[in-house]
Coordinates of C-alpha atoms in Angstrom, one line a residue:
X33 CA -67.6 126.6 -6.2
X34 CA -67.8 130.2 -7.2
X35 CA -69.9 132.7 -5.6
X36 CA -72.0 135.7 -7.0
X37 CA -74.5 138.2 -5.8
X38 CA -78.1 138.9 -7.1
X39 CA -79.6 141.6 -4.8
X40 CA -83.2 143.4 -4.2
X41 CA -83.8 146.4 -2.8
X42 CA -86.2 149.0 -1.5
X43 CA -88.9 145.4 -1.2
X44 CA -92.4 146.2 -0.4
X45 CA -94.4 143.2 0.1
X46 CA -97.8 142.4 0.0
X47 CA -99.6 139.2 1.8
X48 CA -103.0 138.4 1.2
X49 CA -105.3 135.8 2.4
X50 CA -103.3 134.9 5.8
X51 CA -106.0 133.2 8.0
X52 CA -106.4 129.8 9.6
X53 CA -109.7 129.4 7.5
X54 CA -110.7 130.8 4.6
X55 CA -112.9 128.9 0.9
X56 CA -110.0 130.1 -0.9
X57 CA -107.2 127.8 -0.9
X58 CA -104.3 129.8 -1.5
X59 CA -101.9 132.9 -0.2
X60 CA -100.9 135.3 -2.5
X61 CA -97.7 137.5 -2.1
X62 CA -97.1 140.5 -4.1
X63 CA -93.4 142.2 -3.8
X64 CA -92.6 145.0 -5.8
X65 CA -88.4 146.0 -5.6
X66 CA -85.3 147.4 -7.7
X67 CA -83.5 144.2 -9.2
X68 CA -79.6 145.0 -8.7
X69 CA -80.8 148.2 -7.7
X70 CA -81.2 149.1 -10.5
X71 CA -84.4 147.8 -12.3
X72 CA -88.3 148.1 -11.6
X73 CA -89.4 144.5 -10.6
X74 CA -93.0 143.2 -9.8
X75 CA -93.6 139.3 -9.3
X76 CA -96.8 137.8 -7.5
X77 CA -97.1 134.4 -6.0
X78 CA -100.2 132.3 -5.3
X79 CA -99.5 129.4 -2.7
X80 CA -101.7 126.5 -2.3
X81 CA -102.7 125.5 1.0
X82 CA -103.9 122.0 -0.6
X83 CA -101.0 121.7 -2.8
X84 CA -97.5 119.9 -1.3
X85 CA -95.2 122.7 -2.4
X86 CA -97.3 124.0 -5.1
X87 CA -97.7 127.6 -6.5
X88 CA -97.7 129.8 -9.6
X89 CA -95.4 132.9 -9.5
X90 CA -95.9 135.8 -12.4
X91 CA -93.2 138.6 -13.1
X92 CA -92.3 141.7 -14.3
X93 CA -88.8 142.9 -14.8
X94 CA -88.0 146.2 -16.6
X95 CA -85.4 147.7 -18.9
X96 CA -82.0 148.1 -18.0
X97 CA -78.0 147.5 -19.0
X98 CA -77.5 143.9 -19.2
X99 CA -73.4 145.0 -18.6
X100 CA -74.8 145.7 -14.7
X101 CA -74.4 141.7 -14.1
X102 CA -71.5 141.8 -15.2
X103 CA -70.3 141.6 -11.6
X104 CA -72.4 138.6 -10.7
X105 CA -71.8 136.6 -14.1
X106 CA -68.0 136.6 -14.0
X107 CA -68.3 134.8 -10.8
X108 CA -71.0 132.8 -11.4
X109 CA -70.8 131.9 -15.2
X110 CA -66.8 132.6 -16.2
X111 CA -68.7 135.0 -18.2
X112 CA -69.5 139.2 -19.2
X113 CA -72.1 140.6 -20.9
X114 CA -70.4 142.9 -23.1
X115 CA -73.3 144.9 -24.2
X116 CA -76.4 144.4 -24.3
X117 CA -80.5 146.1 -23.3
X118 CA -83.3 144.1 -21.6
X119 CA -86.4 146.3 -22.7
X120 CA -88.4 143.8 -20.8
X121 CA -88.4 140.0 -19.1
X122 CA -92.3 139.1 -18.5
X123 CA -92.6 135.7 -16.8
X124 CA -94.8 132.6 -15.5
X125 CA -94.2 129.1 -14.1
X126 CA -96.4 126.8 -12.0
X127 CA -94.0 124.8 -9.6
X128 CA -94.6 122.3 -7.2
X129 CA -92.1 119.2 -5.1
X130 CA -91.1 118.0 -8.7
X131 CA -91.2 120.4 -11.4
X132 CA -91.7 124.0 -12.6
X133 CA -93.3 124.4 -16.2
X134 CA -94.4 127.6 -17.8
X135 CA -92.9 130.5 -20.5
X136 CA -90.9 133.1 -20.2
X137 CA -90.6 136.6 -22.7
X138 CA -87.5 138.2 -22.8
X139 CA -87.2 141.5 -25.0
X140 CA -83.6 142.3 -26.1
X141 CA -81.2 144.4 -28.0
X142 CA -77.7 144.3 -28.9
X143 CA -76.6 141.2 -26.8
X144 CA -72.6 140.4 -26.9
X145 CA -71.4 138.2 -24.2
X146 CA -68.0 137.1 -23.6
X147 CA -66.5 133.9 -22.2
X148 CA -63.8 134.0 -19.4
X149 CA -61.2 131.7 -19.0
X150 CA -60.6 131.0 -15.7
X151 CA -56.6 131.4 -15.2
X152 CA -56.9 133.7 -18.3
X153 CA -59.5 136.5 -17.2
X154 CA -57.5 140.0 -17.6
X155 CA -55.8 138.8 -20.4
X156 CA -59.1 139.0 -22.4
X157 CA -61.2 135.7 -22.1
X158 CA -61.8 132.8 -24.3
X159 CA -62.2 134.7 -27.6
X160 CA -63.1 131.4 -29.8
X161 CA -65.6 130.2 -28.2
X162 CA -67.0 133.7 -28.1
X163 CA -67.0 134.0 -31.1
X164 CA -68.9 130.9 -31.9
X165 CA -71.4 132.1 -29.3
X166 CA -72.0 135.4 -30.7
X167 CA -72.1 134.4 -34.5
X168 CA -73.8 131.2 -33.7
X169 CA -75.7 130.5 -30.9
X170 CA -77.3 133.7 -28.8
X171 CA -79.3 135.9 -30.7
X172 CA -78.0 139.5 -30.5
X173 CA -81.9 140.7 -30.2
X174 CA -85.1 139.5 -29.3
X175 CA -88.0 142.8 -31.0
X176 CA -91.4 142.9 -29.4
X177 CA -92.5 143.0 -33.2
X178 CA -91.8 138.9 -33.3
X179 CA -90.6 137.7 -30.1
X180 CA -89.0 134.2 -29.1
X181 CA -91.1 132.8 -26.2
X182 CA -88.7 130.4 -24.0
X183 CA -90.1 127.6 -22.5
X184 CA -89.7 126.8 -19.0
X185 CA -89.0 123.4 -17.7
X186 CA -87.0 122.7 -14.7
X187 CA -86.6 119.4 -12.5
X188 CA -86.5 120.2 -8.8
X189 CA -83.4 119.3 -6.8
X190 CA -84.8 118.9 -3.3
X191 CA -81.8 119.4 -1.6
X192 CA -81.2 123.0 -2.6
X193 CA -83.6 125.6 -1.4
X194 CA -86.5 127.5 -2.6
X195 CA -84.5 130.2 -4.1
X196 CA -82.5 128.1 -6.1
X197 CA -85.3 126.1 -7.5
X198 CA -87.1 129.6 -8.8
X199 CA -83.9 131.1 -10.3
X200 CA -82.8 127.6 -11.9
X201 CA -86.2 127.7 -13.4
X202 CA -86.3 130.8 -14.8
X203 CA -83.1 130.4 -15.8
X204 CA -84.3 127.4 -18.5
X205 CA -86.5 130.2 -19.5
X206 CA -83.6 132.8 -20.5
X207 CA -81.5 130.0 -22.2
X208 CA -84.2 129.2 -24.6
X209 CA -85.1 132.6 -25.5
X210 CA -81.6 133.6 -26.2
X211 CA -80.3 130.9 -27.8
X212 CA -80.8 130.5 -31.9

């Protein structure tokens, strides 16, 4: 029931192959925009035209302060970022009416998070179970020199919209890189 904000700007978009016949059976969409306004993202999407539903997407998104979503998070989550790099998120997924399945590389340094408690939020948080997060189950980094790939793997609700489907789906991604 909460309600948070993830926001692109400055979009320039790209749409190839728009014709009402054409051998190749797909459109493809290329948007390049500042993620939060803040970072550099690039992701490309091939449509099929003989496909219910189905297409591929590929992204980019590069470095910034994870602590910028903090805004979003504590709304969305009952959770902050409390420091914390992205270096660089590359991903892929093929999606269609039922399921999205690809990978998803998420490099990282110094990743803290803590856990709100809902009536409790200026008065600090939920400092257990951030503790137990933080010592046991995220991983503080994820180095280009030996990177965790996270799978993704996402069953599609049909009665929430497009969006939704692509961010749940990535976000199976993120929880399996991060996670020990």
């Amino acid at each position: 029931s909460r309600e948070g904000a993830i926001s692109f700007h400055d979009i320039s978009l790209t749409a190839t192959q728009l014709n009402n016949h054409s051998a190749n059976d797909s459109i493809f969409v290329k948007a390049n925009t500042r993620f939060m306004n803040d970072a550099q993202f690039q992701v490309n999407f091939d449509f099929s035209l003989n496909e219910t539903a189905g297409h591929i997407v590929r992204g980019t998104l590069y470095g910034f302060d994870l602590t910028s979503l903090n805004s979003t998070l504590e709304q969305m989550a009952l959770m902050r970022i409390e420091s914390g790099q992205l270096n660089r998120l590359d991903f892929w997924f093929r999606a269609d009416n039922a399921i999205a399945e690809g990978n998803l590389n998420m490099l990282y340094d110094n990743l803290e998070v803590r856990f709100l408690d809902a009536e409790q939020q200026e008065r600090g948080g939920d400092r257990i179970r951030s503790f137990i997060a933080n010592t046991l189950v995220i991983r503080a980094d994820n180095p280009a020199d030996d990177p965790r790939i996270g799978i993704i793997q996402y069953e599609r609700d049909l009665e929430r919209s497009m969006f939704n489907y692509w961010l749940r789906s990535l976000s199976t991604g993120l929880e399996d890189s991060i996670k020990r």
